[in-house]
Coordinates of C-alpha atoms and ligand atoms in Angstrom, one line a residue:
M1 CA -19.2 -14.9 4.2
S2 CA -18.8 -17.1 1.3
D3 CA -19.2 -21.1 1.6
Y4 CA -15.0 -21.0 0.8
V5 CA -14.2 -18.7 3.4
A6 CA -16.6 -20.1 6.3
D7 CA -15.2 -23.8 5.6
F8 CA -11.7 -22.5 5.4
M9 CA -12.2 -20.4 8.8
A10 CA -13.9 -23.7 10.5
H11 CA -10.7 -25.7 9.5
I12 CA -8.5 -22.8 11.0
K13 CA -10.5 -22.5 14.2
A14 CA -10.5 -26.2 14.6
K15 CA -6.7 -26.6 14.1
N16 CA -5.9 -23.6 16.3
P17 CA -8.2 -23.3 19.1
S18 CA -8.4 -20.2 21.3
E19 CA -6.3 -18.1 19.0
P20 CA -8.8 -15.3 18.2
E21 CA -6.6 -12.9 17.0
F22 CA -5.0 -15.5 14.6
H23 CA -8.5 -16.3 13.4
Q24 CA -9.3 -12.6 12.8
A25 CA -6.1 -11.9 10.8
V26 CA -6.4 -14.9 8.7
K27 CA -10.0 -14.4 7.9
E28 CA -9.4 -10.7 6.4
V29 CA -6.6 -12.3 4.1
V30 CA -9.0 -15.1 3.2
E31 CA -11.7 -12.9 2.5
S32 CA -9.7 -10.5 0.4
V33 CA -7.8 -12.7 -1.8
T34 CA -10.9 -15.4 -2.7
T35 CA -11.4 -13.5 -5.8
V36 CA -7.5 -14.0 -6.8
L37 CA -8.2 -17.8 -6.2
D38 CA -11.5 -17.9 -8.3
K39 CA -9.3 -16.5 -11.2
H40 CA -6.1 -18.6 -10.3
P41 CA -7.0 -22.3 -9.6
E42 CA -3.2 -22.9 -9.3
Y43 CA -3.1 -21.4 -5.7
R44 CA -5.9 -23.4 -4.8
K45 CA -4.3 -26.9 -6.4
A46 CA -0.9 -26.2 -4.6
K47 CA -3.0 -25.3 -1.2
V48 CA -1.1 -22.2 -0.8
L49 CA -3.7 -20.7 1.7
E50 CA -3.2 -23.9 3.5
R51 CA 0.2 -23.6 3.7
I52 CA 0.4 -19.7 4.4
S53 CA -1.7 -20.1 7.3
E54 CA 0.5 -22.8 8.8
P55 CA 3.7 -21.7 10.5
E56 CA 6.9 -23.1 8.9
R57 CA 8.1 -23.4 12.8
V58 CA 6.9 -22.6 16.2
I59 CA 9.5 -22.5 19.1
M60 CA 8.2 -22.3 22.9
F61 CA 10.6 -21.9 25.5
R62 CA 11.3 -21.4 29.4
V63 CA 12.7 -18.1 30.2
P64 CA 14.3 -18.2 33.6
W65 CA 15.4 -14.7 35.3
M66 CA 16.7 -13.5 38.6
D67 CA 15.2 -10.3 40.1
D68 CA 17.2 -7.8 41.9
Q69 CA 16.4 -9.4 45.3
G70 CA 17.5 -12.8 44.0
G71 CA 14.0 -14.1 43.4
Y72 CA 13.6 -16.7 40.8
H73 CA 11.1 -16.2 37.9
V74 CA 10.0 -18.1 34.9
N75 CA 8.3 -16.8 31.8
R76 CA 7.5 -18.1 28.6
G77 CA 9.4 -17.1 25.4
F78 CA 8.1 -17.7 21.8
R79 CA 9.3 -17.2 18.1
I80 CA 7.1 -18.2 15.1
E81 CA 9.0 -18.5 12.1
M82 CA 5.9 -18.3 9.9
N83 CA 7.1 -18.1 6.3
S84 CA 10.4 -18.2 4.3
A85 CA 9.4 -17.9 0.7
I86 CA 10.8 -14.5 0.0
G87 CA 13.6 -14.2 2.3
P88 CA 14.7 -15.0 5.8
Y89 CA 12.2 -14.4 8.6
K90 CA 11.8 -10.9 9.8
G91 CA 10.0 -9.3 12.5
G92 CA 9.8 -8.0 15.9
L93 CA 9.6 -9.3 19.8
R94 CA 7.1 -8.2 21.8
L95 CA 7.4 -8.1 25.6
H96 CA 4.0 -7.7 27.1
P97 CA 1.9 -9.5 29.8
S98 CA -0.9 -10.3 27.3
V99 CA 1.7 -12.2 24.8
N100 CA 0.3 -15.8 24.0
L101 CA 0.7 -18.1 21.1
G102 CA -2.3 -16.6 19.3
I103 CA -1.5 -13.2 19.5
L104 CA 2.3 -13.9 18.2
K105 CA 0.4 -16.1 15.6
F106 CA -1.5 -13.2 14.2
L107 CA 1.4 -10.6 14.4
A108 CA 3.8 -13.2 12.5
F109 CA 0.7 -13.5 9.8
E110 CA 0.7 -10.1 9.1
Q111 CA 4.2 -9.8 9.0
V112 CA 4.2 -12.3 5.8
F113 CA 2.2 -9.9 3.9
K114 CA 3.5 -6.7 5.3
N115 CA 7.0 -7.7 4.5
S116 CA 6.3 -8.7 0.8
L117 CA 4.5 -5.3 0.3
T118 CA 7.9 -3.4 1.3
T119 CA 9.5 -4.8 -1.8
L120 CA 12.3 -6.0 0.0
P121 CA 13.2 -9.8 0.3
M122 CA 12.0 -10.6 3.9
G123 CA 10.4 -13.5 4.9
G124 CA 7.9 -13.2 8.0
G125 CA 8.3 -14.3 11.8
K126 CA 7.5 -13.0 15.1
G127 CA 8.2 -13.8 19.0
G128 CA 8.4 -12.3 22.4
S129 CA 6.9 -13.3 25.8
D130 CA 4.6 -12.6 28.3
F131 CA 7.3 -10.8 30.5
D132 CA 6.2 -7.3 31.7
P133 CA 9.0 -4.7 31.4
K134 CA 6.9 -2.2 33.2
G135 CA 8.4 -1.4 36.7
K136 CA 11.3 -3.6 36.3
S137 CA 15.1 -2.2 36.7
D138 CA 17.5 -2.2 33.9
D139 CA 19.3 -5.2 35.5
E140 CA 16.3 -7.1 35.8
V141 CA 15.3 -6.2 32.2
M142 CA 19.0 -7.1 31.0
R143 CA 18.8 -10.6 32.9
F144 CA 15.5 -11.4 31.3
C145 CA 17.0 -10.7 27.9
Q146 CA 20.1 -12.6 28.8
G147 CA 17.9 -15.5 29.5
F148 CA 15.3 -15.2 26.6
M149 CA 18.7 -15.0 24.2
S150 CA 20.3 -17.9 25.7
E151 CA 17.6 -20.1 24.0
L152 CA 16.7 -17.9 20.9
Y153 CA 20.4 -18.0 19.8
R154 CA 20.1 -21.5 18.5
H155 CA 17.3 -20.6 16.0
I156 CA 18.2 -17.5 14.8
G157 CA 21.0 -16.1 12.3
P158 CA 21.6 -13.0 9.8
N159 CA 20.4 -15.3 6.9
T160 CA 17.8 -17.3 9.0
D161 CA 15.7 -15.2 11.1
I162 CA 16.4 -11.7 12.3
P163 CA 14.3 -10.3 14.9
A164 CA 13.8 -6.5 15.8
G165 CA 11.6 -4.4 18.4
D166 CA 8.0 -4.1 18.9
I167 CA 5.6 -3.4 22.1
G168 CA 8.3 -3.2 25.0
V169 CA 11.2 -3.8 23.1
G170 CA 13.2 -0.8 22.1
G171 CA 17.1 0.3 21.9
R172 CA 17.6 -0.9 25.5
E173 CA 16.3 -4.3 24.9
I174 CA 17.8 -4.8 21.6
G175 CA 20.9 -4.0 23.1
Y176 CA 21.3 -6.7 25.8
L177 CA 19.8 -9.1 23.4
F178 CA 22.8 -8.4 20.8
G179 CA 25.4 -8.5 23.4
T180 CA 24.2 -12.0 24.6
Y181 CA 24.1 -13.1 20.9
K182 CA 27.5 -11.9 20.2
K183 CA 28.8 -13.5 23.6
I184 CA 27.4 -16.9 23.0
R185 CA 28.5 -17.1 19.4
N186 CA 31.4 -15.1 19.5
E187 CA 30.1 -13.3 16.1
F188 CA 29.6 -9.8 15.3
T189 CA 26.5 -9.7 12.8
G190 CA 23.3 -8.1 11.8
I191 CA 21.1 -10.6 13.9
L192 CA 18.8 -7.8 15.1
T193 CA 17.7 -4.5 13.8
G194 CA 17.1 -1.5 15.7
K195 CA 20.6 -1.8 16.8
G196 CA 22.6 1.4 18.5
L197 CA 23.8 3.5 15.7
N198 CA 27.4 3.0 16.9
W199 CA 27.1 -0.8 16.7
G200 CA 25.5 -1.6 13.4
G201 CA 22.2 0.2 13.5
S202 CA 20.6 2.5 10.7
L203 CA 19.5 5.9 10.8
I204 CA 15.9 6.4 10.9
R205 CA 15.1 2.9 11.8
P206 CA 13.6 4.4 15.4
E207 CA 11.8 6.8 13.4
A208 CA 10.6 4.7 10.5
T209 CA 7.5 3.3 11.5
G210 CA 5.7 6.4 12.7
Y211 CA 7.3 8.4 9.7
G212 CA 5.9 5.8 7.2
A213 CA 2.5 5.7 8.8
V214 CA 2.5 9.4 8.3
Y215 CA 3.7 9.3 4.5
F216 CA 1.1 6.8 3.8
A217 CA -1.7 8.9 5.1
A218 CA 0.1 11.8 2.9
E219 CA -0.2 9.5 -0.4
M220 CA -3.8 8.7 0.7
L221 CA -4.4 12.3 0.9
A222 CA -2.8 12.8 -2.2
T223 CA -5.4 10.8 -4.2
R224 CA -7.8 13.3 -3.5
G225 CA -5.3 16.4 -4.0
E226 CA -4.9 17.0 -0.2
S227 CA -2.1 17.1 2.4
L228 CA -1.9 16.9 6.2
E229 CA -1.3 20.6 6.3
G230 CA -3.5 21.9 8.6
K231 CA -5.2 18.8 9.8
T232 CA -5.9 17.8 13.2
C233 CA -4.7 14.2 14.1
L234 CA -5.8 11.6 16.9
V235 CA -2.8 10.0 18.0
S236 CA -3.0 6.7 20.4
G237 CA -0.1 5.3 22.2
S238 CA 3.0 7.3 23.3
G239 CA 5.7 4.6 22.4
N240 CA 8.0 4.3 19.5
V241 CA 5.2 4.5 16.9
A242 CA 2.9 7.3 18.2
Q243 CA 6.2 9.5 18.8
Y244 CA 7.5 9.5 15.6
A245 CA 4.4 9.7 14.2
T246 CA 3.7 12.7 15.9
E247 CA 6.9 14.3 14.9
K248 CA 6.2 13.7 11.0
I249 CA 2.7 15.2 11.2
L250 CA 4.4 18.2 13.0
D251 CA 6.8 18.3 9.5
L252 CA 4.0 18.1 7.6
G253 CA 1.8 21.1 8.9
G254 CA -0.7 18.6 11.0
K255 CA -1.9 19.1 14.5
V256 CA -1.6 16.4 17.0
V257 CA -4.3 16.6 19.8
T258 CA -4.3 13.3 21.7
L259 CA -1.7 10.5 23.1
S260 CA -2.2 7.5 25.3
D261 CA -0.9 5.0 27.1
S262 CA -2.5 1.7 28.9
G263 CA -4.1 3.8 31.7
G264 CA -5.8 6.7 29.9
Y265 CA -5.3 9.2 27.3
I266 CA -4.4 13.3 27.2
H267 CA -6.5 15.8 25.1
D268 CA -4.6 18.8 24.4
P269 CA -6.7 21.4 22.0
D270 CA -3.4 23.7 21.8
G271 CA -1.7 20.4 19.9
V272 CA 1.5 18.5 20.9
D273 CA 4.3 20.7 19.9
R274 CA 7.7 20.1 19.4
D275 CA 8.7 20.9 23.1
K276 CA 6.0 19.3 24.5
L277 CA 7.0 16.0 22.0
A278 CA 10.1 16.1 23.5
F279 CA 8.9 16.3 26.8
V280 CA 7.0 12.8 25.9
M281 CA 10.2 11.3 24.5
D282 CA 11.8 11.8 27.8
L283 CA 8.9 10.8 30.1
K284 CA 8.5 7.4 28.1
N285 CA 11.9 6.5 27.1
V286 CA 14.2 7.6 29.8
R287 CA 12.4 8.2 32.8
R288 CA 9.5 5.2 31.7
G289 CA 6.6 7.4 33.4
R290 CA 2.9 7.4 32.8
I291 CA 1.3 9.8 30.2
T292 CA -0.9 11.4 32.9
E293 CA 2.2 13.6 33.9
Y294 CA 1.7 15.4 30.8
V295 CA -1.2 17.2 32.1
E296 CA 0.9 18.1 35.4
K297 CA 3.2 19.9 33.1
Y298 CA 1.0 21.4 30.6
S299 CA -2.5 23.0 31.7
S300 CA -3.5 23.2 28.4
A301 CA -4.4 19.8 28.4
T302 CA -6.9 17.2 30.4
Y303 CA -6.5 13.7 31.3
T304 CA -9.1 10.9 30.7
A305 CA -8.5 7.3 32.2
V306 CA -9.8 5.0 30.0
D307 CA -11.7 1.6 31.1
P308 CA -10.7 -1.2 28.6
G309 CA -14.1 -2.7 29.5
A310 CA -16.0 0.2 28.5
D311 CA -18.4 0.1 25.1
C312 CA -16.0 3.0 23.9
N313 CA -12.6 4.9 24.2
P314 CA -13.2 8.5 24.4
L315 CA -10.0 9.2 22.7
W316 CA -11.8 8.6 19.3
D317 CA -14.6 10.8 20.1
H318 CA -13.1 14.2 19.2
K319 CA -13.4 16.4 16.3
A320 CA -10.5 15.6 13.6
E321 CA -9.6 14.7 10.3
C322 CA -7.0 12.0 10.9
A323 CA -6.5 9.2 13.3
F324 CA -3.2 7.0 13.6
P325 CA -3.8 4.5 16.3
S326 CA -0.4 3.5 17.2
A327 CA -1.0 1.5 20.4
T328 CA -2.1 -2.0 20.1
Q329 CA -4.8 -4.6 18.5
N330 CA -8.4 -4.2 18.6
E331 CA -8.0 -0.8 20.2
I332 CA -10.7 0.6 18.0
N333 CA -14.1 -1.3 18.5
V334 CA -17.1 -0.6 16.2
K335 CA -18.4 2.2 18.4
D336 CA -15.1 4.0 18.2
A337 CA -15.1 3.5 14.5
E338 CA -18.7 5.4 14.2
N339 CA -17.6 8.0 16.8
L340 CA -14.5 8.5 14.6
V341 CA -16.4 9.1 11.3
N342 CA -19.0 10.9 13.0
N343 CA -16.5 13.5 14.2
G344 CA -15.2 14.0 10.6
V345 CA -12.3 11.7 10.6
Y346 CA -11.8 10.7 7.2
V347 CA -8.2 9.4 7.2
V348 CA -7.1 6.2 9.3
S349 CA -3.5 5.5 9.1
E350 CA -2.6 2.3 11.4
G351 CA 0.8 2.4 12.8
A352 CA -0.1 -0.5 15.3
N353 CA -0.8 -4.0 14.2
M354 CA -4.4 -4.7 13.3
P355 CA -6.0 -1.9 15.8
T356 CA -9.2 -1.9 14.3
V357 CA -11.7 -4.5 15.1
P358 CA -13.3 -6.5 11.6
E359 CA -16.8 -4.5 12.4
G360 CA -15.2 -1.2 12.6
V361 CA -13.1 -1.7 9.4
D362 CA -16.5 -2.5 7.8
V363 CA -17.6 1.0 9.2
F364 CA -14.4 2.6 7.5
L365 CA -14.9 1.0 4.1
N366 CA -18.7 1.4 4.1
K367 CA -18.0 5.4 4.5
K368 CA -15.2 5.1 1.7
I369 CA -13.0 6.9 4.1
L370 CA -9.3 6.7 3.2
Y371 CA -8.2 3.8 5.1
G372 CA -4.8 2.3 5.4
P373 CA -4.5 -1.0 7.3
G374 CA -1.5 -1.7 9.4
K375 CA 0.0 -4.2 7.4
A376 CA 0.5 -1.5 4.6
A377 CA 0.4 1.8 6.8
N378 CA 3.3 0.7 9.6
A379 CA 5.2 -1.4 6.8
G380 CA 7.9 1.4 7.0
G381 CA 9.5 0.2 10.3
V382 CA 10.4 -3.3 8.8
A383 CA 11.3 -1.6 5.6
V384 CA 14.0 0.2 7.6
S385 CA 15.0 -2.9 9.1
G386 CA 15.3 -4.3 5.7
L387 CA 17.6 -1.5 4.9
E388 CA 19.7 -2.1 8.0
M389 CA 20.5 -5.5 7.1
S390 CA 21.3 -4.4 3.6
Q391 CA 23.9 -2.1 5.2
N392 CA 25.2 -4.5 7.8
S393 CA 25.9 -6.9 4.6
M394 CA 27.8 -4.0 2.9
R395 CA 29.5 -3.2 6.1
Y396 CA 28.5 0.3 5.2
S397 CA 26.0 3.0 6.3
W398 CA 23.6 5.3 4.6
T399 CA 23.0 9.0 5.8
R400 CA 19.9 10.1 7.4
E401 CA 18.7 11.7 4.2
E402 CA 19.6 8.9 2.1
V403 CA 17.5 6.1 4.3
D404 CA 14.5 8.6 4.7
S405 CA 14.3 9.0 0.8
K406 CA 14.4 5.0 0.6
L407 CA 11.7 4.9 3.3
H408 CA 9.9 7.6 1.8
G409 CA 9.8 5.8 -1.7
I410 CA 9.2 2.5 -0.4
M411 CA 6.0 3.9 1.4
K412 CA 5.3 5.5 -1.9
S413 CA 5.7 2.0 -3.6
I414 CA 3.3 0.2 -1.1
H415 CA 0.5 2.8 -1.6
K416 CA 0.9 1.9 -5.4
S417 CA 0.8 -1.7 -5.1
C418 CA -2.5 -1.3 -2.8
V419 CA -4.0 1.1 -5.6
E420 CA -3.6 -1.1 -8.2
A421 CA -4.0 -4.5 -6.9
S422 CA -7.6 -3.2 -5.4
E423 CA -8.5 -1.9 -8.8
K424 CA -7.4 -4.9 -10.6
Y425 CA -9.3 -7.2 -8.5
G426 CA -12.5 -5.0 -8.7
T427 CA -12.5 -3.1 -5.3
P428 CA -11.0 0.4 -6.2
G429 CA -10.3 2.3 -3.2
N430 CA -10.3 -0.6 -0.7
Y431 CA -6.6 -0.7 0.9
V432 CA -7.5 -3.5 2.8
N433 CA -8.2 -5.7 -0.5
G434 CA -5.0 -4.1 -2.1
A435 CA -2.7 -4.6 0.6
N436 CA -3.9 -8.3 1.3
I437 CA -3.6 -9.2 -2.6
A438 CA -0.5 -7.3 -3.5
G439 CA 0.9 -8.8 -0.4
F440 CA -0.2 -12.4 -1.1
L441 CA 0.6 -12.9 -4.5
K442 CA 4.5 -12.2 -4.3
V443 CA 4.6 -15.0 -1.8
A444 CA 2.2 -17.3 -3.2
D445 CA 4.3 -16.9 -6.6
A446 CA 7.5 -17.8 -4.6
M447 CA 5.7 -20.7 -3.0
L448 CA 4.3 -22.2 -6.3
D449 CA 8.2 -21.7 -7.8
Q450 CA 9.8 -23.2 -4.8
G451 CA 7.5 -26.5 -5.1
I452 CA 5.7 -28.1 -1.8
F453 CA 8.3 -27.1 0.7
G454 CA 8.3 -23.5 -0.8
Ligands
NDP501 P1 6.0 0.7 22.7 O1 6.0 -0.3 23.5 O2 6.9 1.4 22.2 O3 4.6 1.5 22.9 C1 3.4 0.9 23.1 C2 2.4 2.0 23.6 O4 0.8 1.6 23.2 C3 2.6 2.3 25.1 O5 2.1 3.7 24.7 C4 1.7 1.4 25.7 O6 1.3 2.0 26.8 C5 0.5 1.4 24.7 N1 -0.4 0.0 24.6 C6 0.5 -1.1 24.7 N2 -0.4 -2.2 24.9 C7 -1.3 -1.5 25.1 C8 -3.0 -2.0 25.6 N3 -3.0 -3.4 25.7 N4 -3.8 -1.2 25.7 C9 -3.4 0.2 25.9 N5 -2.3 0.6 25.4 C10 -1.4 -0.1 25.3 O7 5.6 0.0 21.2 P2 5.5 0.6 19.8 O8 5.1 2.0 19.7 O9 6.9 0.0 19.0 O10 4.2 -0.4 19.1 C11 2.8 0.2 19.2 C12 2.2 -0.5 17.7 O11 2.9 -0.5 16.9 C13 1.9 -2.1 18.3 O12 0.8 -2.4 17.5 C14 3.1 -2.6 17.3 O13 2.9 -4.1 16.9 C15 3.0 -2.0 16.1 N6 4.4 -1.7 15.2 C16 5.5 -1.2 15.7 C17 6.9 -1.4 14.9 C18 7.9 -0.9 15.4 O14 8.6 -0.6 14.6 N7 8.1 -0.6 16.8 C19 6.4 -1.6 13.7 C20 5.2 -1.9 13.1 C21 4.0 -1.8 14.0 P3 2.0 1.7 28.3 O15 3.3 2.5 28.2 O16 0.9 2.0 29.0 O17 2.5 0.2 28.0
2IT502 O1 5.4 -5.1 13.5 C1 6.3 -4.6 12.9 O2 6.5 -4.6 11.7 C2 7.7 -4.8 13.6 N1 7.5 -4.7 14.9 C3 9.1 -4.1 13.3 C4 9.6 -5.6 12.9 C5 11.0 -5.5 12.1 O3 11.4 -6.6 11.7 O4 11.8 -4.5 12.3

């Protein structure tokens, strides 16, 4: 680690104690952009890195809600408004018991660079709560969302901050949040993305993150004259991103042999075909069940419970060519990364945000595999959110084909930006540096243009 990075990180850690995920995300970007700062002293002079790693605003609030038995509960709500240099704050809301300030700051920080890569005018933000939607009734989730929005509405607006979904927030939650905003403000506006199709949502938004991660993998493979046809793929998660990554892998002729949830994973050597995927979608989205039910229905598959404290996750220890981690942060540790490459995996396209620990990323970079980091590979979701905002502003909607083709074009453009930036700054083939540098430059230049408040 250079002295500059070490000093910078000491300052970040002192100022933001007990936020390891935030430190991890910042360190990766600082390491990547050091060469840019060396070439362009104007960024150092204007303290762009110091400013970019300090949220413009952090909102923390109480969310009281009542359960079906009349019992009172209180959770903590957050919105991190990280950076608005290139557009209004934009980013998802996460509902998961692990949510805390540091996790949301890491996600908001990543979002700034990701949104910059999309080519669309969106700043970065993230929010959520430590509320656990698992096991709650629809009414309880609705009352929680109403409580959450009854505070959040003061801070957001269609030209200020536009939230969307993330872990634990899908169409159902966006509906309850939207209804509450509309009631309080008496205003029908594109305040959230991921809306239902008949009340302002965009076609392809549910599919966009998973499809985008697969388009990104296809672009990386194309640099070697290859495609996804016939490739065996490991997918983790079984939520929104994992489901549509699986669908697009099937479209492009690949085979998905794993899916997971926080309890464990299924391995189906015959592959998850379209019927099995439809079963998983119903299981997870409608019945809100567990992935273990897959093996009760399909005898070709086995289920393995995963101990989060174990030294590796057996999901990543199967023969395959491609991996699409699509569950959560730091789900691939260094041993998992070694297992992946030893099993023949040479394409990793991250549907999740920061799913690989830094030492695992080093394994991928040292082996020179095709490694697409989350902020590039999963940018398709927020990109179509940006397209949803455009359609809302126009009071218009594009067809499925139009949105999919724009998404595909954006993923190609992100891939190209990463390749070009990594080459220009001396690390060809390193998509981590490419994504960080390309994402950084656009935001940093906007901050310079706008002066000290930019
Ligand atoms: P969902 O809530 O739809 O699904 C999350 C999946 O990951 C579930 O299968 C869940 O299992 C599993 N999971 C969640 N937390 C953990 C954990 N701590 N350990 C193991 N498994 C876990 O979320 P999404 O599919 O939307 O999000 C998945 C990832 O993709 C996240 O990293 C998110 O930030 C990222 N992402 C999402 C985008 C979007 O548009 N939705 C856009 C870009 C990135 P279980 O059911 O047991 O909780
Ligand atoms: O991490 C992400 O990019 C998201 N959860 C999607 C954000 C959005 O505004 O669509």
